[in-house]
mmCIF file of C-alpha atoms in Angstrom:
data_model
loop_
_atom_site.group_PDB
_atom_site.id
_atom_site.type_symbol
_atom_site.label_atom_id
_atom_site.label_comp_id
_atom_site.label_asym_id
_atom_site.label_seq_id
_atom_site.Cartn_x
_atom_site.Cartn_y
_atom_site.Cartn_z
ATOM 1 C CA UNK A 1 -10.348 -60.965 -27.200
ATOM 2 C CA UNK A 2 -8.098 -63.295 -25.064
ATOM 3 C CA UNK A 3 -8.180 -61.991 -21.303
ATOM 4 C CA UNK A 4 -5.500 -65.141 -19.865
ATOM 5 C CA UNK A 5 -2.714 -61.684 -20.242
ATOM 6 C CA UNK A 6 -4.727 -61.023 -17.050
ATOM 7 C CA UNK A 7 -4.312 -63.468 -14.928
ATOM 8 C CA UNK A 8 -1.582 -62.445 -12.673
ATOM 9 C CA UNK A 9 2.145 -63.446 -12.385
ATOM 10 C CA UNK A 10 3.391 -64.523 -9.379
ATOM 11 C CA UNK A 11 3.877 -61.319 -6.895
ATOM 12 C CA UNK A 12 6.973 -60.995 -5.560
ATOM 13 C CA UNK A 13 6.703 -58.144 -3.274
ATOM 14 C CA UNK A 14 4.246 -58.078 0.243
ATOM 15 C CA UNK A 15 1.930 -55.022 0.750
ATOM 16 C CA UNK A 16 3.363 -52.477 3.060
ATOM 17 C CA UNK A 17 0.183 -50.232 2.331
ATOM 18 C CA UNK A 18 -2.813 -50.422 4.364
ATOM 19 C CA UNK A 19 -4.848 -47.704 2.221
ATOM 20 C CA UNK A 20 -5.003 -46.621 -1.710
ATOM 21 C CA UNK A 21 -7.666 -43.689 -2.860
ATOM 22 C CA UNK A 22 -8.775 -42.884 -6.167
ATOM 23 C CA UNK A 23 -11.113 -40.150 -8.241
ATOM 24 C CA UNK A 24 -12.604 -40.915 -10.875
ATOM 25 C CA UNK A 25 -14.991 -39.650 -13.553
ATOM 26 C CA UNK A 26 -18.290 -40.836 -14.958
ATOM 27 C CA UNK A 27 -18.560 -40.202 -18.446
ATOM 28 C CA UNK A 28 -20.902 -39.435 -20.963
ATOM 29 C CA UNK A 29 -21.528 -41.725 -24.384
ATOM 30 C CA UNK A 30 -21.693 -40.065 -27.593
ATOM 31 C CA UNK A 31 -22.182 -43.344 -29.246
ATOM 32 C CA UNK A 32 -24.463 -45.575 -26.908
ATOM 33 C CA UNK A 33 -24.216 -48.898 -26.113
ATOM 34 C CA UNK A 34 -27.070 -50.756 -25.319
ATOM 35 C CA UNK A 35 -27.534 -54.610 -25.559
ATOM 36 C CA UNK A 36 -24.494 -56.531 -24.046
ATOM 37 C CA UNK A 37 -24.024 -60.784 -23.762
ATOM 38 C CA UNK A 38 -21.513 -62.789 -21.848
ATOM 39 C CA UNK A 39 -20.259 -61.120 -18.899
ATOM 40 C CA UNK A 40 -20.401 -57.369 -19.456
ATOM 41 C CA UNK A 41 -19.139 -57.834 -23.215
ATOM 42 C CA UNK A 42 -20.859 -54.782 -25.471
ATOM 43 C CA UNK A 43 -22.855 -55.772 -28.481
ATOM 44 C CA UNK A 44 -21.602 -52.924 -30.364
ATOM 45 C CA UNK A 45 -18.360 -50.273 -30.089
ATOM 46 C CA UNK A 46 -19.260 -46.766 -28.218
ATOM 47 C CA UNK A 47 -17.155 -43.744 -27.542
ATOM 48 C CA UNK A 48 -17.782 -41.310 -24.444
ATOM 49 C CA UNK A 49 -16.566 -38.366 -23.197
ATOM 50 C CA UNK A 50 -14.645 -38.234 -19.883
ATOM 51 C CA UNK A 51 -16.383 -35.790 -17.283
ATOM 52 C CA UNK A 52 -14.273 -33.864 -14.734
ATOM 53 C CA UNK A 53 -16.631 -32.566 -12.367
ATOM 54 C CA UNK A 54 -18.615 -35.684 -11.990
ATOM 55 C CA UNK A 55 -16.465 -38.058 -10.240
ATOM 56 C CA UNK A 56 -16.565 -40.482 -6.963
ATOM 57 C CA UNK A 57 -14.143 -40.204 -4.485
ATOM 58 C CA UNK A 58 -13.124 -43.563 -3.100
ATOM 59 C CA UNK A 59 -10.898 -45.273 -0.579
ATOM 60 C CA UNK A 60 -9.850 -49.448 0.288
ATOM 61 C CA UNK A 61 -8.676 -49.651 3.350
ATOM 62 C CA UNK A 62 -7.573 -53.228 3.993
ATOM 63 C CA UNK A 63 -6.346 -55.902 6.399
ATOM 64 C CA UNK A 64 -5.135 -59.307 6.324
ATOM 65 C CA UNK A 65 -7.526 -61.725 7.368
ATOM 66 C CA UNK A 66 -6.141 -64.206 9.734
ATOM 67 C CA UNK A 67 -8.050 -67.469 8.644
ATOM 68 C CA UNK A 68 -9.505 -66.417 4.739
ATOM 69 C CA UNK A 69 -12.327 -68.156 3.955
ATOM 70 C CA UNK A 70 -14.698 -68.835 1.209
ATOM 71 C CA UNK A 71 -16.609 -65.348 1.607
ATOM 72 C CA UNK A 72 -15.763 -62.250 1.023
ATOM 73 C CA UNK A 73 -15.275 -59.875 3.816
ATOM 74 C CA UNK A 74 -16.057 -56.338 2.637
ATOM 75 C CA UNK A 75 -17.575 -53.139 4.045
ATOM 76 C CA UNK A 76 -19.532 -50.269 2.649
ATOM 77 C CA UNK A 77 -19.076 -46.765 3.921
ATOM 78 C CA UNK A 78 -21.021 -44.138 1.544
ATOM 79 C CA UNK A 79 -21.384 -40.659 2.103
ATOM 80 C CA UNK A 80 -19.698 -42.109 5.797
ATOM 81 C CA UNK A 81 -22.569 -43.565 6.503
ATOM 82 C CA UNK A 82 -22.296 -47.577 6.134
ATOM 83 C CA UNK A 83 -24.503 -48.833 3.018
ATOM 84 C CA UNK A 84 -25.485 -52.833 3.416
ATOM 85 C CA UNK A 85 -27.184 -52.678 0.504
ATOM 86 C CA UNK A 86 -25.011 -51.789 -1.648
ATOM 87 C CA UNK A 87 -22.547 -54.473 -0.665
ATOM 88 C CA UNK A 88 -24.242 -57.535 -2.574
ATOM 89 C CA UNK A 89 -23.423 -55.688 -5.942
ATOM 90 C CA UNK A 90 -20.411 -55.649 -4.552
ATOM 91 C CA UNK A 91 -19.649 -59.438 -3.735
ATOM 92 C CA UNK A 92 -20.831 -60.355 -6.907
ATOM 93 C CA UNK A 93 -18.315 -58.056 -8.940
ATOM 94 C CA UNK A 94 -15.678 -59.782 -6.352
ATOM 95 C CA UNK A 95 -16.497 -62.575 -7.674
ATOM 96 C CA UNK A 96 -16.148 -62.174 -11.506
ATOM 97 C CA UNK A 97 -12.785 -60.842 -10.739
ATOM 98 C CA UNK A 98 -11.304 -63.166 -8.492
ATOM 99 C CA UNK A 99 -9.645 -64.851 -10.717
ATOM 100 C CA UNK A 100 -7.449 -61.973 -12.038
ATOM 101 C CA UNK A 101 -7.332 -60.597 -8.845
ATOM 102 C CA UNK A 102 -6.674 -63.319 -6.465
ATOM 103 C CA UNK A 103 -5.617 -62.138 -3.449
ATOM 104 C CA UNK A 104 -9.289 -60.376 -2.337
ATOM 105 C CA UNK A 105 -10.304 -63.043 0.078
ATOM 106 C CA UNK A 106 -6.967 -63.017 1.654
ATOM 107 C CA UNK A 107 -8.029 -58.976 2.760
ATOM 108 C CA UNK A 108 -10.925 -57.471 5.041
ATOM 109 C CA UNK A 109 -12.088 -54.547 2.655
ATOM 110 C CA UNK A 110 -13.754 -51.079 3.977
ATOM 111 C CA UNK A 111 -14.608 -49.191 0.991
ATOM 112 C CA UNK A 112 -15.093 -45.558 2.056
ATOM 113 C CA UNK A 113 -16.786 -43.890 -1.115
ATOM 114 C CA UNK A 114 -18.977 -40.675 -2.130
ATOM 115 C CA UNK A 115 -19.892 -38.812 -4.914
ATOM 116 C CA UNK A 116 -20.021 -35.466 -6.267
ATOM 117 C CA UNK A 117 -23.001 -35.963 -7.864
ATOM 118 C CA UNK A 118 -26.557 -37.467 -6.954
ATOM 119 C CA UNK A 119 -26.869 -41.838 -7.041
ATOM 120 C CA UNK A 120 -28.806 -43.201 -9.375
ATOM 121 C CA UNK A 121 -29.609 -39.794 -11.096
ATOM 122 C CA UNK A 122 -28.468 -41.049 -14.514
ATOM 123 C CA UNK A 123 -24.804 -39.539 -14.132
ATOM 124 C CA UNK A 124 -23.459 -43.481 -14.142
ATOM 125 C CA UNK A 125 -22.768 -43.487 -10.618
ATOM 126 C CA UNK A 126 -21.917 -47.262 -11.284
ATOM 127 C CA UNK A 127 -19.142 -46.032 -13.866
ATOM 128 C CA UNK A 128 -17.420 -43.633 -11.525
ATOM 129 C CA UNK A 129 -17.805 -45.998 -8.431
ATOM 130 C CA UNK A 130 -16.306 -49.266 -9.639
ATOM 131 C CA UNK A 131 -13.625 -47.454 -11.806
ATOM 132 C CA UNK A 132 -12.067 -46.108 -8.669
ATOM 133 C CA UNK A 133 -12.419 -49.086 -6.998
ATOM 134 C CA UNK A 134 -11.321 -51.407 -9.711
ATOM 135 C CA UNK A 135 -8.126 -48.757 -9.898
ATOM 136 C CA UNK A 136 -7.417 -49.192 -5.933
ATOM 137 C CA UNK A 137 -7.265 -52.851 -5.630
ATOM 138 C CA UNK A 138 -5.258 -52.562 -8.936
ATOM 139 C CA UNK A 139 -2.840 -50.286 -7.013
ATOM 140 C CA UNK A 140 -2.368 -52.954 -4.199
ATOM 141 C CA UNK A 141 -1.709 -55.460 -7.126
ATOM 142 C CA UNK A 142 1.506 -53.365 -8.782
ATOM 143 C CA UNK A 143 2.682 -52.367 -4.827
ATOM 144 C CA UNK A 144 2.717 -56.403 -5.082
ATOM 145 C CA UNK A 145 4.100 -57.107 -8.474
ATOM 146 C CA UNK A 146 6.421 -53.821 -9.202
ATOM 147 C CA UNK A 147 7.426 -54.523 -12.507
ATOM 148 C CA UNK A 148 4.035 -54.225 -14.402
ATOM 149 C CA UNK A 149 4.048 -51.643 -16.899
ATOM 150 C CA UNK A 150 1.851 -49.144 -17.063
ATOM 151 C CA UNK A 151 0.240 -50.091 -19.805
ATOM 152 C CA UNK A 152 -0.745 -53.109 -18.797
ATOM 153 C CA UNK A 153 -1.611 -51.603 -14.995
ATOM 154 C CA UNK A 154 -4.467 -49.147 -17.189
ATOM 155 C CA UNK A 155 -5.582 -52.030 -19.580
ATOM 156 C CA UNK A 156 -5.884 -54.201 -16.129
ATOM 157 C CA UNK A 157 -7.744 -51.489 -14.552
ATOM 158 C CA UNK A 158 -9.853 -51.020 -17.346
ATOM 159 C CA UNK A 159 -10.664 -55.016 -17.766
ATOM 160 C CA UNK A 160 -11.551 -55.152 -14.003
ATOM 161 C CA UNK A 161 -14.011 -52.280 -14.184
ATOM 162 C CA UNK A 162 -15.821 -53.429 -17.019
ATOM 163 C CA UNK A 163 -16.775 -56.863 -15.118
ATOM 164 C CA UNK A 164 -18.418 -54.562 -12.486
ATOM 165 C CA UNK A 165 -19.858 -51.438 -15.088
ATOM 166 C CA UNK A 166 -19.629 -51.586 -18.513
ATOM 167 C CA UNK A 167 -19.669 -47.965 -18.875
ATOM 168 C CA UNK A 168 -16.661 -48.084 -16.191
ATOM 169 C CA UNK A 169 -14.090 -49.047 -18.158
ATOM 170 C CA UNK A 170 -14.057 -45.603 -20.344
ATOM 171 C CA UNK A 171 -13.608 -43.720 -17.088
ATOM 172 C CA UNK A 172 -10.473 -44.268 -16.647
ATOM 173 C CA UNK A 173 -8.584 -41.899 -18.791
ATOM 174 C CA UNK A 174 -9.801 -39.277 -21.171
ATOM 175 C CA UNK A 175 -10.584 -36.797 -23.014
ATOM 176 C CA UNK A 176 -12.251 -39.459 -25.186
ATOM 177 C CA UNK A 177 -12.508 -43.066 -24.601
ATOM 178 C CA UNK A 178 -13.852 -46.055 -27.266
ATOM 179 C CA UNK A 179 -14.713 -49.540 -25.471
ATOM 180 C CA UNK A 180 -15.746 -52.141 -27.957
ATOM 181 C CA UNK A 181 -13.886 -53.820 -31.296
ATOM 182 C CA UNK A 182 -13.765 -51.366 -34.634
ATOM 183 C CA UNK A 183 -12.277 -51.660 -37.450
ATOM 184 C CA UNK A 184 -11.540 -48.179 -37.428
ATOM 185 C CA UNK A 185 -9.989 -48.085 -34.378
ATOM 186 C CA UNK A 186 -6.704 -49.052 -33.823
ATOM 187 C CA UNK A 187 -6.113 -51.053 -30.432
ATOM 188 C CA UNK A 188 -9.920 -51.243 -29.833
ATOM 189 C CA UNK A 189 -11.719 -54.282 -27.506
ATOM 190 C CA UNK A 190 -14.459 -55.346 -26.315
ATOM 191 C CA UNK A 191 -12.812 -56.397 -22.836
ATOM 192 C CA UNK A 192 -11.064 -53.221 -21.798
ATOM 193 C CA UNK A 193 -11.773 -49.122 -22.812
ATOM 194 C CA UNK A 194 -8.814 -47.343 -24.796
ATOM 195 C CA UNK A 195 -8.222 -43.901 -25.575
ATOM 196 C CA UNK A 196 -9.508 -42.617 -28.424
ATOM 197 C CA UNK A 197 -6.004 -42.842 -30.805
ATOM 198 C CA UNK A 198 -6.971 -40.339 -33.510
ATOM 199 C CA UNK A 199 -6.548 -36.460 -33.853
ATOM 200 C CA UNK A 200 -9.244 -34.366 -32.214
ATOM 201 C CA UNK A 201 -9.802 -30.663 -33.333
ATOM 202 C CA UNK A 202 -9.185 -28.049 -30.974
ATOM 203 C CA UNK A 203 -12.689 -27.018 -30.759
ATOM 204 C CA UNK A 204 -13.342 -30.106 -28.409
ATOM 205 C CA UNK A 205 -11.028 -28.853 -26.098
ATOM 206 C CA UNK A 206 -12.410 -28.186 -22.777
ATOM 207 C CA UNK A 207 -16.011 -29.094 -24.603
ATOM 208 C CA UNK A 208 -18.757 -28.348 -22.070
ATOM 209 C CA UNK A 209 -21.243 -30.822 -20.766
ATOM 210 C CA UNK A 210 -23.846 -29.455 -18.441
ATOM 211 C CA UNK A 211 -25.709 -31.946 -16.886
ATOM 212 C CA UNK A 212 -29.761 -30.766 -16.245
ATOM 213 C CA UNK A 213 -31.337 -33.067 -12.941
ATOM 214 C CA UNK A 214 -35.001 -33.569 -14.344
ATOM 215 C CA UNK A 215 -35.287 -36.431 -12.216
ATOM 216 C CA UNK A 216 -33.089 -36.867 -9.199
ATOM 217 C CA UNK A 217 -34.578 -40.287 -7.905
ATOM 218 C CA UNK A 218 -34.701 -43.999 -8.593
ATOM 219 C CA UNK A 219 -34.827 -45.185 -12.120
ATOM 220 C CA UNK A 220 -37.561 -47.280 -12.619
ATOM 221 C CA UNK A 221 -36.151 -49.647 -15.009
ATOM 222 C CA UNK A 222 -32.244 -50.633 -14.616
ATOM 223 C CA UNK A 223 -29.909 -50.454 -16.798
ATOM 224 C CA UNK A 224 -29.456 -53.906 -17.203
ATOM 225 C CA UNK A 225 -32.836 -54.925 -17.091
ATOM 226 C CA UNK A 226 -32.973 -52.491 -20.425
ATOM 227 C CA UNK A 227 -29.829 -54.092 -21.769
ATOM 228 C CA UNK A 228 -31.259 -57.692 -21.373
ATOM 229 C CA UNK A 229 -34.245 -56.586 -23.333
ATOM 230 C CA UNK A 230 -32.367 -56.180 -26.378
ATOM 231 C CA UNK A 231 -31.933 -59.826 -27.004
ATOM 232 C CA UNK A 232 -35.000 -60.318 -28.666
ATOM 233 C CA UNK A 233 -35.834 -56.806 -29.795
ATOM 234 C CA UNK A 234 -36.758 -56.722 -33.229
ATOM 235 C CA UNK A 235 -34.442 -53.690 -34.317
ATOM 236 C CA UNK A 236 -31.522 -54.891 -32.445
ATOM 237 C CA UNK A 237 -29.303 -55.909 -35.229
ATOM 238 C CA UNK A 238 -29.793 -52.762 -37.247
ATOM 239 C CA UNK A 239 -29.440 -50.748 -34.072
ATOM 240 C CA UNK A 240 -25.999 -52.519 -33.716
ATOM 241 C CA UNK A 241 -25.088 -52.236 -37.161
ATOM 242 C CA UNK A 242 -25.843 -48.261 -37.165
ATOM 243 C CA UNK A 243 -23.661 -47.504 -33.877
ATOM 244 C CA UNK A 244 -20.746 -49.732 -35.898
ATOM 245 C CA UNK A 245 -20.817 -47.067 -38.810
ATOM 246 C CA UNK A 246 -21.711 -43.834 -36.585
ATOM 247 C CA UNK A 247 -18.370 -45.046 -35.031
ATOM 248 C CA UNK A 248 -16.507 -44.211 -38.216
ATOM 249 C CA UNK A 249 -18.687 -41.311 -38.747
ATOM 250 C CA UNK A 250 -17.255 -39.722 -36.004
ATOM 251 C CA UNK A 251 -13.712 -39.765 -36.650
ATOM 252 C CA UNK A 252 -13.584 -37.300 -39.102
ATOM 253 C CA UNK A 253 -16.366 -35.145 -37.681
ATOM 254 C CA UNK A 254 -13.271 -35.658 -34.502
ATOM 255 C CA UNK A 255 -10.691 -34.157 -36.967
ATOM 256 C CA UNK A 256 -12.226 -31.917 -38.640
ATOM 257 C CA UNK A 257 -13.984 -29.968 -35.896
ATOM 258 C CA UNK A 258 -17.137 -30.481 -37.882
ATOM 259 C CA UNK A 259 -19.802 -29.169 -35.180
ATOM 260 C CA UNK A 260 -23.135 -29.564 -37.259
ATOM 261 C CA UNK A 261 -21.940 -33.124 -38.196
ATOM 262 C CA UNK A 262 -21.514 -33.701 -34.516
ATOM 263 C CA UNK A 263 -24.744 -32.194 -33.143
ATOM 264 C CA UNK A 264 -26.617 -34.414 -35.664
ATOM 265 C CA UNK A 265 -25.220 -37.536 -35.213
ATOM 266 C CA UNK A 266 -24.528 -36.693 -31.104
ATOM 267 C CA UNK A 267 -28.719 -35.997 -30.728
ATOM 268 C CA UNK A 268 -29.587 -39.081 -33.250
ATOM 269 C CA UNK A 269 -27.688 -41.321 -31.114
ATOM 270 C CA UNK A 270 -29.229 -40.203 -27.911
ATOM 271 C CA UNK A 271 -32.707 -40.644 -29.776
ATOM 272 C CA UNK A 272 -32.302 -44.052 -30.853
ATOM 273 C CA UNK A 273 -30.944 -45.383 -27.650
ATOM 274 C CA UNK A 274 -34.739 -44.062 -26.298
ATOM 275 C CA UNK A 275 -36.218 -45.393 -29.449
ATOM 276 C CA UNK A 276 -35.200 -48.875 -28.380
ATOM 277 C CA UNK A 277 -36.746 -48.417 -25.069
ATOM 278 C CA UNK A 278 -39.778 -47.428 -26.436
ATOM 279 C CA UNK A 279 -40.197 -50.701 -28.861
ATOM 280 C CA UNK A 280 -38.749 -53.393 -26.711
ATOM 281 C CA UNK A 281 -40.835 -56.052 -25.432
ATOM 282 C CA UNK A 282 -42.032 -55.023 -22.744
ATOM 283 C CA UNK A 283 -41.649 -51.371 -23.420
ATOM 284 C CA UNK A 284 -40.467 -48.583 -21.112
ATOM 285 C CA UNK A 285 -39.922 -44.628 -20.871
ATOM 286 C CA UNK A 286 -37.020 -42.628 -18.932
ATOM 287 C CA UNK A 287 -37.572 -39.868 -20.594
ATOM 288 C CA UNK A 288 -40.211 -37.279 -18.619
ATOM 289 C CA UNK A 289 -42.531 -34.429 -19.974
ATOM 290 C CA UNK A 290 -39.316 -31.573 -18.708
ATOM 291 C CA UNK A 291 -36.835 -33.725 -20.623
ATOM 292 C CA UNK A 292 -38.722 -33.136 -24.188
ATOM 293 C CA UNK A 293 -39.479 -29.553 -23.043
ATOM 294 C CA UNK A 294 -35.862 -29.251 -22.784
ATOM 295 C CA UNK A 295 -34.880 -30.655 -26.009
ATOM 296 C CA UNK A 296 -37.288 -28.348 -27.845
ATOM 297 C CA UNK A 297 -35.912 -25.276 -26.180
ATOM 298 C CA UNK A 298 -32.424 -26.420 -27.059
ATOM 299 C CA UNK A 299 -33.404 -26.819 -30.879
ATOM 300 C CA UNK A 300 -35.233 -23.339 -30.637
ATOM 301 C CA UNK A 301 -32.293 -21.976 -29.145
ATOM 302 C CA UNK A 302 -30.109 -23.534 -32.181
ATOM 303 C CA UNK A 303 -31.959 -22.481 -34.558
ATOM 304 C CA UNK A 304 -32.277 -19.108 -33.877
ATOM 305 C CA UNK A 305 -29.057 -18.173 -32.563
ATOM 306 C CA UNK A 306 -26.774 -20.576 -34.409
ATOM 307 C CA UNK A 307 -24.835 -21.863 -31.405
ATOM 308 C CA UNK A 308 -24.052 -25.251 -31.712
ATOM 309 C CA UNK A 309 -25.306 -26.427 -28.807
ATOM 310 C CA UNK A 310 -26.359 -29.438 -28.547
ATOM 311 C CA UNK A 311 -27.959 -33.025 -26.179
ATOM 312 C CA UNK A 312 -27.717 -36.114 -25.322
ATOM 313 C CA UNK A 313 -29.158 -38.863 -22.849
ATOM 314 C CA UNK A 314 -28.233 -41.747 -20.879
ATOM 315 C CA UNK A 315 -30.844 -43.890 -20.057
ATOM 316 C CA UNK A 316 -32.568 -42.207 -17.727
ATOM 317 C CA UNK A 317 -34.613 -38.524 -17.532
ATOM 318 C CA UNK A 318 -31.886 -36.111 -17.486
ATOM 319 C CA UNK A 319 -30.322 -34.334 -20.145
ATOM 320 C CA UNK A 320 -26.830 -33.528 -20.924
ATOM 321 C CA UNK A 321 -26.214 -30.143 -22.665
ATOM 322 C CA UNK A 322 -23.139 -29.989 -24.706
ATOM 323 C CA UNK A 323 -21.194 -27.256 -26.342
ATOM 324 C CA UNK A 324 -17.980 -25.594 -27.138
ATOM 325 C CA UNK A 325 -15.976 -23.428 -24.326
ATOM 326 C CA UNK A 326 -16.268 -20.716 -26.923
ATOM 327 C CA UNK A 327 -19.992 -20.315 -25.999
ATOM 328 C CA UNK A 328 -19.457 -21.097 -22.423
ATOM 329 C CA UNK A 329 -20.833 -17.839 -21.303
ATOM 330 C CA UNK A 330 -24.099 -17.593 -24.216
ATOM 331 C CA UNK A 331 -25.057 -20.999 -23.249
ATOM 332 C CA UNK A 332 -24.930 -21.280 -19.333
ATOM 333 C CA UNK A 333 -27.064 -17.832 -19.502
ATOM 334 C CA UNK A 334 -29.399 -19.443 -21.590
ATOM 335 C CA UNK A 335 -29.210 -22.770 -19.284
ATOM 336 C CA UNK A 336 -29.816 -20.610 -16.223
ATOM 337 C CA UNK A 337 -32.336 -18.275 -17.583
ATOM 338 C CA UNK A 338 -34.467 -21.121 -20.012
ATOM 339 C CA UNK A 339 -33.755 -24.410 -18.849
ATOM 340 C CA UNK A 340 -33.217 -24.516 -15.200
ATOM 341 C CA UNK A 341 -36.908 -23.871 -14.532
ATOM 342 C CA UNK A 342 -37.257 -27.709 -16.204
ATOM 343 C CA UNK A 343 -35.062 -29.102 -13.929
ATOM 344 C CA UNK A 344 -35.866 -31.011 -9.849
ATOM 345 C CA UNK A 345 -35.255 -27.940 -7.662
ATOM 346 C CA UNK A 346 -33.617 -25.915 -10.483
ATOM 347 C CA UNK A 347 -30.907 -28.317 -9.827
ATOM 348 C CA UNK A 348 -27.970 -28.593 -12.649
ATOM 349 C CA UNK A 349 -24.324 -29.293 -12.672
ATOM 350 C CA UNK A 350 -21.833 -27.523 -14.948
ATOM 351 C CA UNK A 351 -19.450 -29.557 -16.170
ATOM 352 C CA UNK A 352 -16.719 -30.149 -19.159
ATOM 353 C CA UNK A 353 -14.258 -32.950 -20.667
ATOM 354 C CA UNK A 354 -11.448 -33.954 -18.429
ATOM 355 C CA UNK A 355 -8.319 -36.340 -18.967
ATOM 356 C CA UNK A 356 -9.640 -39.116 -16.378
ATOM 357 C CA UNK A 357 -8.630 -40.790 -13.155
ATOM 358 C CA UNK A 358 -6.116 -39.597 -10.749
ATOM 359 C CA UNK A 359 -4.583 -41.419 -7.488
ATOM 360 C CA UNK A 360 -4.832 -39.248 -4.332
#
């Protein structure tokens, strides 16, 4: 788990640019993580699906500062509307990666971002956001150091988003990403995301995610407050220990195309990671009375129509409907007609697997 292969070489070449943009993807967890230590290191493996629709848009604009000092010097522009607030997160993600990245406080920063999706809505906002910018100021980096490889310019990228969202670092590519050491999993670490190196059936091709807005506001408890409190939870190890062998329990259900395998251990996963809000210490629930109303209309629906359709949750209200393209027109009837009525302002977004980030 060294990271000193990220600490830069000396660059060679000055920047000529005075703009990069990025889009890129949340993504959804199949297998959760939940519990980290260190900075932003996992305390178990988890594999996600990369979203298409849901994405953040983002552009560094940037200027030589003619005296650096000891502060950043950054700006905020969401929605184009400038966003103070959100500029302590990040100053403090500058500075877990100025040592890999050492050039930031020689630059004036304007980050110009938005999203196509609601902040703080449970659609990891966080993941999307510092993923594209983590992927700009790696783009000024190569412009200054030409001969990194590729590889190492994604594994980079990756690295750097994880110090600002964990989640982030499996946006970057797609259609599946695993972040966090497994045995199973060839190349797998806990300080950078990596595609998911294993055969995937066809059925999960173009695999459908629509996301259902129960609650469009604030959560009440972070994320990593919730993380935090798995320290001393008293389930925590055996929580760990069961995403570990879920994580080989999904590579053949990958393979295989096994859908009933993957709707049961998809919807268990999404259970537990509420089950360990529910007995930490102090105890909290995301979930709200429309989100369980959901989930039983989605089992009904299963059950009596056979459609493998299936959920899963973040931490947070909403719900995340999954299901093959094959039943892309059964299911978003039944979405529209059953479950929209559960949702803030009958407000859902259709969405499905993509292959990552792109440069614009």
């Amino acid at each position: 788990m060294t990271t000193t292969k990220f600490h830069p070489e000396p660059y060679t070449q000055a920047l000529t640019t005075k703009s990069v943009s990025y889009e890129s993807p949340s993504n959804i967890a199949l297998i959760k993580y939940w519990g980290k230590h260190g900075i932003q290191i996992p305390k178990n493996p988890s594999i996600s699906f990369t979203l298409n629709n849901c994405k953040t848009t983002t552009t560094l604009s940037y200027e030589k500062r003619s005296e650096p000092g000891d502060a950043y010097e950054l700006k905020v522009i969401l929605d184009g509307k400038h966003k103070p607030g959100f500029e302590p997160k990040i100053h403090q993600f500058f500075g877990r990666i100025e040592a890999y990245l050492p050039f930031i406080k020689d630059y004036a920063f304007t980050i110009e971002t938005s999203n196509s999706f609601p902040h703080s809505s449970g659609i990891a906002s966080s993941a999307s956001g510092l993923s594209a910018l983590a992927l700009c100021l790696m783009e000024m980096e190569r412009e200054m150091q030409p001969d990194m490889t590729l590889k190492h310019f994604k594994q980079k990228a990756s690295f750097i988003a994880r110090l600002g969202s964990g989640s982030g670092c499996r946006s970057l590519e797609g259609p599946i990403m695993v972040w966090g050491e497994h045995a199973d999993v060839d190349g797998s670490s806990d300080v950078y995301g990596v595609q998911y190196p294993y055969q995937i059936h066809s059925v999960f091709d173009h695999y459908q995610d629509t996301i259902l807005l129960v609650d469009k506001g604030e959560k009440p408890v972070s994320s990593t407050v919730g993380h935090n409190l798995m320290h001393n939870h008293a389930y925590a190890a055996s929580r760990f220990d069961q995403a570990v062998e879920n994580l080989s329990r999904i590579i053949p259900i990958l393979q295989e195309g096994d859908l009933d395998g993957f709707v049961a251990l998809v919807e268990s996963e999404a259970l537990t990671l509420h089950a360990m809000m529910l007995t930490s210490n102090p105890y909290f629930i995301l979930m709200k009375p429309n989100t369980l109303h959901i989930i039983d209309k989605i089992w009904e629906y299963r059950r009596e129509t056979g459609v493998p359709v299936c959920f899963t949750l973040d931490a947070g209200a909403n719900v995340h409907v999954l299901y093959p393209e094959k039943d892309k027109e059964a299911v978003q009837g039944f979405i529209k007609n059953d479950l929209s009525k559960y949702c803030q302002d009958n407000r859902y977004i259709f969405d499905n697997v993509g292959n990552g980030a792109i440069k614009l």
